[in-house]
mmCIF file of C-alpha atoms in Angstrom:
data_model
loop_
_atom_site.group_PDB
_atom_site.id
_atom_site.type_symbol
_atom_site.label_atom_id
_atom_site.label_comp_id
_atom_site.label_asym_id
_atom_site.label_seq_id
_atom_site.Cartn_x
_atom_site.Cartn_y
_atom_site.Cartn_z
ATOM 1 C CA MET A 1 -0.021 -0.286 -0.030
ATOM 2 C CA CYS A 2 2.240 3.050 -1.431
ATOM 3 C CA ALA A 3 0.869 6.118 -2.906
ATOM 4 C CA LEU A 4 1.521 7.554 -6.111
ATOM 5 C CA PHE A 5 0.991 11.387 -6.878
ATOM 6 C CA GLY A 6 1.816 13.952 -9.099
ATOM 7 C CA TRP A 7 1.010 16.855 -11.731
ATOM 8 C CA LEU A 8 1.292 17.681 -15.114
ATOM 9 C CA ASP A 9 1.150 21.743 -15.704
ATOM 10 C CA TYR A 10 0.484 22.272 -19.563
ATOM 11 C CA LYS A 11 -0.545 25.896 -19.965
ATOM 12 C CA GLY A 12 2.237 27.461 -17.703
ATOM 13 C CA ILE A 13 -0.184 29.889 -16.164
ATOM 14 C CA VAL A 14 0.170 28.239 -12.778
ATOM 15 C CA PRO A 15 2.455 30.352 -10.372
ATOM 16 C CA TYR A 16 5.852 28.306 -9.715
ATOM 17 C CA ARG A 17 5.253 28.521 -6.291
ATOM 18 C CA VAL A 18 2.068 27.235 -6.378
ATOM 19 C CA LEU A 19 3.075 24.013 -7.903
ATOM 20 C CA ARG A 20 6.031 23.860 -5.486
ATOM 21 C CA LYS A 21 3.590 24.120 -2.908
ATOM 22 C CA LEU A 22 1.186 21.342 -4.534
ATOM 23 C CA THR A 23 4.270 18.848 -4.859
ATOM 24 C CA GLN A 24 4.661 19.019 -1.018
ATOM 25 C CA ALA A 25 1.271 18.762 -0.094
ATOM 26 C CA LEU A 26 0.455 16.015 -2.177
ATOM 27 C CA ALA A 27 3.525 14.304 -0.549
ATOM 28 C CA ASN A 28 2.973 14.911 2.778
ATOM 29 C CA ALA A 29 -1.089 13.429 2.462
ATOM 30 C CA ALA A 30 0.348 10.563 0.883
ATOM 31 C CA GLU A 31 2.209 9.605 3.586
ATOM 32 C CA GLU A 32 -1.380 7.793 4.982
ATOM 33 C CA ARG A 33 -0.436 5.095 2.247
ATOM 34 C CA GLY A 34 3.540 4.891 2.973
ATOM 35 C CA THR A 35 6.092 6.104 5.524
ATOM 36 C CA ASP A 36 9.235 4.514 4.496
ATOM 37 C CA ALA A 37 10.387 6.254 1.645
ATOM 38 C CA ALA A 38 9.378 9.289 -0.561
ATOM 39 C CA GLY A 39 10.504 10.435 -3.840
ATOM 40 C CA ILE A 40 9.596 12.761 -6.869
ATOM 41 C CA SER A 41 11.214 12.847 -10.245
ATOM 42 C CA TYR A 42 10.538 15.607 -13.001
ATOM 43 C CA VAL A 43 12.401 16.936 -16.404
ATOM 44 C CA LYS A 44 15.099 19.366 -15.950
ATOM 45 C CA ASP A 45 17.273 20.367 -19.499
ATOM 46 C CA GLY A 46 15.412 17.927 -20.980
ATOM 47 C CA LYS A 47 16.967 15.074 -18.766
ATOM 48 C CA VAL A 48 14.854 12.958 -16.296
ATOM 49 C CA THR A 49 15.880 13.868 -12.795
ATOM 50 C CA ILE A 50 14.882 11.491 -9.578
ATOM 51 C CA PHE A 51 15.214 12.916 -6.060
ATOM 52 C CA LYS A 52 14.387 10.316 -3.458
ATOM 53 C CA ARG A 53 14.885 9.511 0.017
ATOM 54 C CA PRO A 54 14.463 6.642 2.826
ATOM 55 C CA LYS A 55 12.486 9.256 4.618
ATOM 56 C CA VAL A 56 9.067 10.139 5.662
ATOM 57 C CA ALA A 57 7.782 12.840 3.286
ATOM 58 C CA HIS A 58 6.923 15.942 5.688
ATOM 59 C CA LYS A 59 11.111 15.557 6.237
ATOM 60 C CA ILE A 60 11.995 16.009 2.845
ATOM 61 C CA HIS A 61 11.909 19.196 1.103
ATOM 62 C CA PHE A 62 10.765 18.663 -2.560
ATOM 63 C CA ASN A 63 11.911 21.834 -4.553
ATOM 64 C CA ALA A 64 11.853 20.719 -8.394
ATOM 65 C CA PRO A 65 12.919 24.258 -10.568
ATOM 66 C CA ASP A 66 10.874 26.695 -11.830
ATOM 67 C CA GLY A 67 9.756 25.840 -15.082
ATOM 68 C CA THR A 68 9.132 22.481 -14.174
ATOM 69 C CA LYS A 69 6.176 21.163 -16.260
ATOM 70 C CA ALA A 70 5.304 17.722 -14.725
ATOM 71 C CA ILE A 71 5.963 15.915 -11.439
ATOM 72 C CA MET A 72 5.607 12.126 -10.874
ATOM 73 C CA GLY A 73 5.655 10.968 -7.091
ATOM 74 C CA HIS A 74 5.944 8.277 -4.900
ATOM 75 C CA THR A 75 5.413 7.210 -1.028
ATOM 76 C CA ARG A 76 6.474 4.137 0.055
ATOM 77 C CA LEU A 77 5.595 1.309 2.378
ATOM 78 C CA ALA A 78 8.361 -1.280 1.960
ATOM 79 C CA THR A 79 7.774 -4.794 1.465
ATOM 80 C CA GLN A 80 10.615 -5.935 -0.717
ATOM 81 C CA GLY A 81 13.904 -4.136 -1.179
ATOM 82 C CA ASP A 82 15.805 -2.545 1.686
ATOM 83 C CA LYS A 83 14.147 1.168 2.025
ATOM 84 C CA LYS A 84 18.009 2.005 3.580
ATOM 85 C CA GLN A 85 19.488 1.267 0.359
ATOM 86 C CA ASN A 86 18.316 4.223 -1.782
ATOM 87 C CA TYR A 87 18.096 2.225 -5.060
ATOM 88 C CA ASN A 88 15.308 0.577 -4.107
ATOM 89 C CA ASN A 89 13.148 3.477 -3.513
ATOM 90 C CA HIS A 90 11.000 5.119 -6.261
ATOM 91 C CA PRO A 91 11.252 6.746 -8.342
ATOM 92 C CA PHE A 92 13.249 4.137 -11.034
ATOM 93 C CA ALA A 93 15.278 5.690 -13.823
ATOM 94 C CA GLY A 94 14.689 3.653 -17.166
ATOM 95 C CA HIS A 95 15.912 4.274 -20.629
ATOM 96 C CA ALA A 96 14.296 2.920 -23.975
ATOM 97 C CA ASP A 97 14.250 5.047 -27.076
ATOM 98 C CA LYS A 98 13.804 8.080 -24.769
ATOM 99 C CA GLU A 99 15.119 8.349 -20.965
ATOM 100 C CA PHE A 100 11.679 7.836 -18.328
ATOM 101 C CA ALA A 101 11.311 7.651 -14.351
ATOM 102 C CA PHE A 102 8.752 4.562 -13.455
ATOM 103 C CA ALA A 103 6.587 4.594 -10.087
ATOM 104 C CA HIS A 104 4.693 1.385 -9.184
ATOM 105 C CA ASN A 105 1.603 1.456 -6.448
ATOM 106 C CA GLY A 106 1.088 -2.380 -4.977
ATOM 107 C CA VAL A 107 3.282 -5.896 -4.999
ATOM 108 C CA LEU A 108 4.309 -7.854 -8.213
ATOM 109 C CA TRP A 109 4.878 -11.289 -7.172
ATOM 110 C CA ASN A 110 6.637 -13.047 -10.516
ATOM 111 C CA ASP A 111 9.643 -11.321 -10.525
ATOM 112 C CA LYS A 112 11.894 -13.539 -9.435
ATOM 113 C CA ASP A 113 10.473 -16.321 -11.646
ATOM 114 C CA LEU A 114 10.760 -13.603 -14.775
ATOM 115 C CA ARG A 115 14.556 -13.580 -13.434
ATOM 116 C CA LYS A 116 14.808 -17.190 -13.289
ATOM 117 C CA ASP A 117 13.550 -18.194 -16.536
ATOM 118 C CA GLY A 118 15.572 -15.157 -18.250
ATOM 119 C CA THR A 119 12.553 -13.218 -19.088
ATOM 120 C CA ILE A 120 14.635 -10.252 -17.409
ATOM 121 C CA PRO A 121 18.260 -10.272 -15.858
ATOM 122 C CA THR A 122 19.231 -10.047 -12.445
ATOM 123 C CA SER A 123 19.543 -6.563 -10.699
ATOM 124 C CA TYR A 124 21.066 -5.178 -7.579
ATOM 125 C CA ILE A 125 17.644 -3.431 -7.148
ATOM 126 C CA ASP A 126 15.680 -5.834 -4.795
ATOM 127 C CA THR A 127 12.384 -4.354 -5.217
ATOM 128 C CA ASP A 128 9.595 -5.998 -7.439
ATOM 129 C CA SER A 129 8.634 -3.031 -9.272
ATOM 130 C CA TYR A 130 11.715 -2.742 -10.758
ATOM 131 C CA ILE A 131 11.127 -5.655 -13.241
ATOM 132 C CA GLY A 132 8.669 -3.345 -14.838
ATOM 133 C CA VAL A 133 11.262 -1.214 -15.940
ATOM 134 C CA GLN A 134 13.233 -3.801 -17.116
ATOM 135 C CA LEU A 135 10.348 -4.879 -19.122
ATOM 136 C CA ILE A 136 9.886 -1.638 -20.788
ATOM 137 C CA GLU A 137 13.647 -1.242 -21.773
ATOM 138 C CA LYS A 138 13.594 -4.821 -23.019
ATOM 139 C CA GLN A 139 10.948 -3.572 -25.983
ATOM 140 C CA GLY A 140 13.512 -1.030 -26.459
ATOM 141 C CA LYS A 141 10.847 2.075 -26.564
ATOM 142 C CA LEU A 142 8.370 3.799 -24.494
ATOM 143 C CA ASP A 143 4.732 3.468 -25.862
ATOM 144 C CA PHE A 144 1.819 2.064 -25.454
ATOM 145 C CA ASP A 145 2.731 -1.475 -26.965
ATOM 146 C CA SER A 146 5.767 -1.354 -24.482
ATOM 147 C CA LEU A 147 3.181 -0.880 -21.512
ATOM 148 C CA LYS A 148 0.833 -3.176 -22.651
ATOM 149 C CA TYR A 149 3.609 -5.778 -22.549
ATOM 150 C CA MET A 150 5.097 -4.675 -19.504
ATOM 151 C CA ALA A 151 1.698 -4.765 -17.893
ATOM 152 C CA GLU A 152 0.623 -8.188 -19.063
ATOM 153 C CA THR A 153 3.346 -9.855 -18.150
ATOM 154 C CA VAL A 154 3.665 -9.178 -14.622
ATOM 155 C CA GLU A 155 1.516 -10.622 -12.058
ATOM 156 C CA GLY A 156 0.263 -8.845 -8.924
ATOM 157 C CA ASN A 157 -1.607 -5.959 -7.531
ATOM 158 C CA PHE A 158 -0.605 -2.567 -9.634
ATOM 159 C CA THR A 159 -1.030 0.805 -11.058
ATOM 160 C CA PHE A 160 1.993 2.585 -12.387
ATOM 161 C CA THR A 161 2.822 5.568 -13.389
ATOM 162 C CA VAL A 162 5.465 6.767 -16.240
ATOM 163 C CA LEU A 163 7.315 10.117 -16.819
ATOM 164 C CA ASP A 164 9.556 10.661 -20.207
ATOM 165 C CA GLN A 165 12.080 13.268 -20.730
ATOM 166 C CA TYR A 166 9.551 15.242 -22.872
ATOM 167 C CA ASN A 167 7.271 15.964 -20.051
ATOM 168 C CA SER A 168 4.578 13.169 -21.217
ATOM 169 C CA LEU A 169 2.830 11.612 -18.510
ATOM 170 C CA TYR A 170 1.558 7.783 -18.521
ATOM 171 C CA ILE A 171 -0.972 5.799 -16.100
ATOM 172 C CA ILE A 172 -1.233 2.047 -16.086
ATOM 173 C CA LYS A 173 -4.672 1.623 -14.454
ATOM 174 C CA GLY A 174 -4.634 -2.103 -12.469
ATOM 175 C CA SER A 175 -6.428 -2.889 -9.645
ATOM 176 C CA ASN A 176 -5.136 -0.387 -7.215
ATOM 177 C CA PRO A 177 -6.488 3.059 -6.892
ATOM 178 C CA MET A 178 -6.281 6.198 -8.918
ATOM 179 C CA TYR A 179 -7.724 9.468 -8.650
ATOM 180 C CA LEU A 180 -7.050 12.069 -11.387
ATOM 181 C CA LEU A 181 -8.107 15.963 -11.883
ATOM 182 C CA HIS A 182 -8.510 17.918 -14.573
ATOM 183 C CA PHE A 183 -8.483 21.798 -13.991
ATOM 184 C CA GLU A 184 -9.175 23.089 -17.609
ATOM 185 C CA THR A 185 -9.118 26.880 -16.560
ATOM 186 C CA ILE A 186 -5.839 27.009 -15.490
ATOM 187 C CA GLY A 187 -4.409 23.993 -17.510
ATOM 188 C CA LEU A 188 -3.215 21.759 -14.588
ATOM 189 C CA TYR A 189 -4.035 17.741 -14.363
ATOM 190 C CA VAL A 190 -3.319 16.402 -11.010
ATOM 191 C CA TYR A 191 -3.573 13.040 -9.475
ATOM 192 C CA ALA A 192 -3.210 10.805 -6.298
ATOM 193 C CA SER A 193 -3.949 7.493 -5.482
ATOM 194 C CA THR A 194 -7.074 8.419 -3.561
ATOM 195 C CA GLU A 195 -9.625 10.979 -3.473
ATOM 196 C CA SER A 196 -8.840 11.340 0.468
ATOM 197 C CA ILE A 197 -5.186 12.389 -0.468
ATOM 198 C CA MET A 198 -6.186 14.570 -3.192
ATOM 199 C CA LYS A 199 -8.795 16.251 -1.264
ATOM 200 C CA LYS A 200 -6.200 16.999 1.851
ATOM 201 C CA ALA A 201 -3.576 18.135 -0.580
ATOM 202 C CA LEU A 202 -5.852 20.582 -2.261
ATOM 203 C CA LYS A 203 -7.827 21.856 0.345
ATOM 204 C CA GLN A 204 -4.248 23.070 1.835
ATOM 205 C CA LEU A 205 -3.717 25.429 -1.176
ATOM 206 C CA GLY A 206 -7.145 26.416 -1.933
ATOM 207 C CA LEU A 207 -7.237 24.660 -5.126
ATOM 208 C CA HIS A 208 -10.483 23.299 -4.458
ATOM 209 C CA LYS A 209 -12.097 26.225 -5.093
ATOM 210 C CA PHE A 210 -11.276 25.925 -8.925
ATOM 211 C CA GLU A 211 -13.902 23.899 -11.406
ATOM 212 C CA SER A 212 -12.131 20.425 -11.907
ATOM 213 C CA LYS A 213 -13.607 17.246 -13.825
ATOM 214 C CA CYS A 214 -12.768 13.724 -12.568
ATOM 215 C CA ILE A 215 -10.979 11.765 -15.408
ATOM 216 C CA ASN A 216 -12.060 8.249 -15.157
ATOM 217 C CA THR A 217 -9.641 5.334 -15.168
ATOM 218 C CA ASP A 218 -10.900 1.625 -15.295
ATOM 219 C CA GLU A 219 -8.927 -1.399 -14.914
ATOM 220 C CA GLY A 220 -6.827 -2.176 -18.059
ATOM 221 C CA ASP A 221 -6.481 1.695 -18.885
ATOM 222 C CA ILE A 222 -3.185 3.118 -20.013
ATOM 223 C CA LEU A 223 -3.615 6.837 -20.489
ATOM 224 C CA HIS A 224 -1.203 9.136 -22.233
ATOM 225 C CA ILE A 225 -1.068 12.856 -21.417
ATOM 226 C CA ASP A 226 1.450 14.635 -23.470
ATOM 227 C CA ARG A 227 3.232 18.109 -22.718
ATOM 228 C CA ASN A 228 0.108 19.901 -24.502
ATOM 229 C CA GLY A 229 -2.394 18.344 -22.100
ATOM 230 C CA LYS A 230 -3.843 16.102 -24.805
ATOM 231 C CA ILE A 231 -5.117 12.556 -23.157
ATOM 232 C CA THR A 232 -5.007 9.472 -25.670
ATOM 233 C CA ARG A 233 -5.899 6.191 -24.373
ATOM 234 C CA SER A 234 -5.132 2.495 -24.753
ATOM 235 C CA HIS A 235 -5.541 -0.890 -22.863
ATOM 236 C CA PHE A 236 -4.206 -3.930 -21.918
ATOM 237 C CA GLU A 237 -6.272 -7.143 -20.570
ATOM 238 C CA PRO A 238 -5.885 -7.515 -16.884
ATOM 239 C CA LYS A 239 -4.938 -11.400 -15.269
ATOM 240 C CA ILE A 240 -7.810 -12.724 -13.398
ATOM 241 C CA TYR A 241 -6.132 -14.845 -10.273
ATOM 242 C CA ARG A 242 -7.465 -16.911 -8.222
ATOM 243 C CA SER A 243 -7.157 -15.979 -4.728
ATOM 244 C CA LYS A 244 -5.397 -17.802 -1.595
ATOM 245 C CA TYR A 245 -8.342 -16.958 0.353
ATOM 246 C CA VAL A 246 -10.839 -19.712 -1.338
ATOM 247 C CA SER A 247 -13.880 -20.803 1.054
ATOM 248 C CA TRP A 248 -14.275 -24.409 1.001
ATOM 249 C CA TYR A 249 -17.988 -23.958 -0.340
ATOM 250 C CA ASP A 250 -16.500 -22.108 -3.629
ATOM 251 C CA TYR A 251 -17.497 -24.717 -5.560
ATOM 252 C CA ASP A 252 -17.579 -22.430 -9.006
ATOM 253 C CA ASP A 253 -13.514 -21.604 -7.954
ATOM 254 C CA SER A 254 -14.551 -18.046 -7.607
ATOM 255 C CA PRO A 255 -12.082 -16.207 -5.077
ATOM 256 C CA TYR A 256 -13.219 -15.445 -1.846
ATOM 257 C CA TYR A 257 -11.744 -11.986 -1.537
ATOM 258 C CA ASN A 258 -10.657 -9.983 -4.467
ATOM 259 C CA MET A 259 -7.507 -8.548 -5.366
ATOM 260 C CA HIS A 260 -7.722 -5.167 -3.838
ATOM 261 C CA GLU A 261 -8.713 -7.080 -0.178
ATOM 262 C CA GLU A 262 -6.219 -9.504 -0.735
ATOM 263 C CA ILE A 263 -3.311 -6.922 -0.987
ATOM 264 C CA LEU A 264 -4.816 -5.581 2.346
ATOM 265 C CA LEU A 265 -4.673 -8.851 4.082
ATOM 266 C CA ALA A 266 -0.984 -8.916 2.818
ATOM 267 C CA TYR A 267 0.248 -5.636 3.498
ATOM 268 C CA CYS A 268 -1.700 -5.160 7.391
ATOM 269 C CA GLY A 269 1.450 -7.004 8.945
ATOM 270 C CA CYS A 270 3.518 -3.954 8.368
ATOM 271 C CA TYR A 271 1.525 -1.861 10.102
ATOM 272 C CA GLY A 272 1.204 -4.505 13.040
ATOM 273 C CA VAL A 273 -2.251 -5.313 12.748
ATOM 274 C CA ASP A 274 -3.472 -9.149 12.544
ATOM 275 C CA SER A 275 -4.926 -10.254 9.140
ATOM 276 C CA SER A 276 -7.500 -12.235 11.077
ATOM 277 C CA ASP A 277 -8.890 -8.619 12.075
ATOM 278 C CA VAL A 278 -8.635 -7.461 8.696
ATOM 279 C CA GLU A 279 -10.969 -10.413 7.466
ATOM 280 C CA LEU A 280 -13.046 -9.469 10.122
ATOM 281 C CA LEU A 281 -13.604 -6.182 9.103
ATOM 282 C CA LEU A 282 -14.019 -7.047 5.014
ATOM 283 C CA ASP A 283 -16.273 -9.767 6.057
ATOM 284 C CA TYR A 284 -18.654 -7.392 8.285
ATOM 285 C CA GLY A 285 -18.791 -4.781 5.349
ATOM 286 C CA TYR A 286 -16.246 -2.190 5.415
ATOM 287 C CA THR A 287 -14.601 -1.084 2.194
ATOM 288 C CA CYS A 288 -10.864 -1.230 1.312
ATOM 289 C CA ASP A 289 -10.796 2.074 1.438
ATOM 290 C CA GLU A 290 -12.379 2.344 4.919
ATOM 291 C CA ILE A 291 -10.192 -0.132 6.223
ATOM 292 C CA GLU A 292 -6.711 1.459 4.455
ATOM 293 C CA ASP A 293 -7.981 4.793 6.747
ATOM 294 C CA MET A 294 -8.196 2.550 9.812
ATOM 295 C CA LEU A 295 -4.691 1.570 9.095
ATOM 296 C CA ALA A 296 -3.632 4.863 8.961
ATOM 297 C CA ASP A 297 -5.329 6.002 12.123
ATOM 298 C CA GLN A 298 -5.363 2.974 14.780
ATOM 299 C CA SER A 299 -7.589 4.579 16.920
ATOM 300 C CA LEU A 300 -10.453 4.553 13.836
ATOM 301 C CA LEU A 301 -9.258 0.699 13.716
ATOM 302 C CA GLN A 302 -9.455 -0.123 17.408
ATOM 303 C CA GLU A 303 -12.766 1.221 17.597
ATOM 304 C CA ALA A 304 -14.338 -0.505 14.577
ATOM 305 C CA LEU A 305 -12.795 -3.780 15.677
ATOM 306 C CA LYS A 306 -14.483 -3.092 19.148
ATOM 307 C CA ASP A 307 -17.802 -2.057 17.620
ATOM 308 C CA VAL A 308 -17.677 -5.505 15.203
ATOM 309 C CA LYS A 309 -16.894 -7.963 18.007
ATOM 310 C CA TYR A 310 -19.290 -6.702 19.973
ATOM 311 C CA ILE A 311 -21.950 -6.854 17.530
ATOM 312 C CA CYS A 312 -20.783 -10.290 15.815
ATOM 313 C CA GLY A 313 -20.633 -11.746 19.414
ATOM 314 C CA GLU A 314 -24.279 -10.871 19.748
ATOM 315 C CA ASP A 315 -25.151 -12.981 16.274
ATOM 316 C CA ILE A 316 -23.327 -15.609 17.617
ATOM 317 C CA TYR A 317 -25.129 -15.985 20.658
ATOM 318 C CA GLU A 318 -28.576 -15.554 19.030
ATOM 319 C CA SER A 319 -27.478 -18.270 16.347
ATOM 320 C CA CYS A 320 -26.739 -20.515 18.899
ATOM 321 C CA TYR A 321 -29.277 -19.806 21.486
ATOM 322 C CA GLY A 322 -32.180 -18.681 19.178
ATOM 323 C CA GLY A 323 -32.269 -15.138 21.774
ATOM 324 C CA VAL A 324 -34.266 -17.267 23.934
ATOM 325 C CA PHE A 325 -32.337 -15.816 26.784
#
């Protein structure tokens, strides 16, 4: 459960100080999904620049230079790859027919298999996400076709973002969340993994007062936003996975939990939360977004668990004794 965030300014009318504050506000708000590391990428003098540190976002000064047209950012909750080795943190640098930076929200689990069978070479970078960079590089180009190949080759839970040296932004939408807004009057796109991150950042700057339109992104979408603000789309075919959390009575082989729910069960231990508690909340009917908020604020989590356990305890009592007493 990491977070993606960023913006693309295609009219050049938003003041530099506002864009600089927007970067920091988005990064700070994105801490709710990852505090192990944070980083941004941007283009300077035609070159992709990456700045990242193994620190919580609010302790990092993100200061892209005046004239920056786009920012692609990430806050990390480390699952694979030591965060203290900064090369394991996002964004990652890549090069095909052009330079690019790459960031990922989610978990990929076939990286070792792809290295073992020779699809991609071994690397000193331990993070599972880095296979996305290598798969694009293997195609020798950065375009819809190479991104489709990458998204259909990896297995896991993901949404990816890519920024190239020409200030074009790509969003590859898997099963993980993405919230994209277009402020047409001021020529600005802003994105974040969740609506709550977006609202918190925009409110801090007062940008929520400007008219905006939510740009829909569905699983399987590949969006390209060029430096002039034009959006083009392509598509990849999402893989269907059989969940490891399968009930004994699921004779139709359907998964008991969907991919977003599975990732919560895999990640919750990083927050010191037992997966059985997350299962309880899911089975009671809490949404993934609600539970993610609880993981970030464990006072909410404990309050919800207390209520659910009390209610479930009553249900169990009534089912056993028919409410006779």
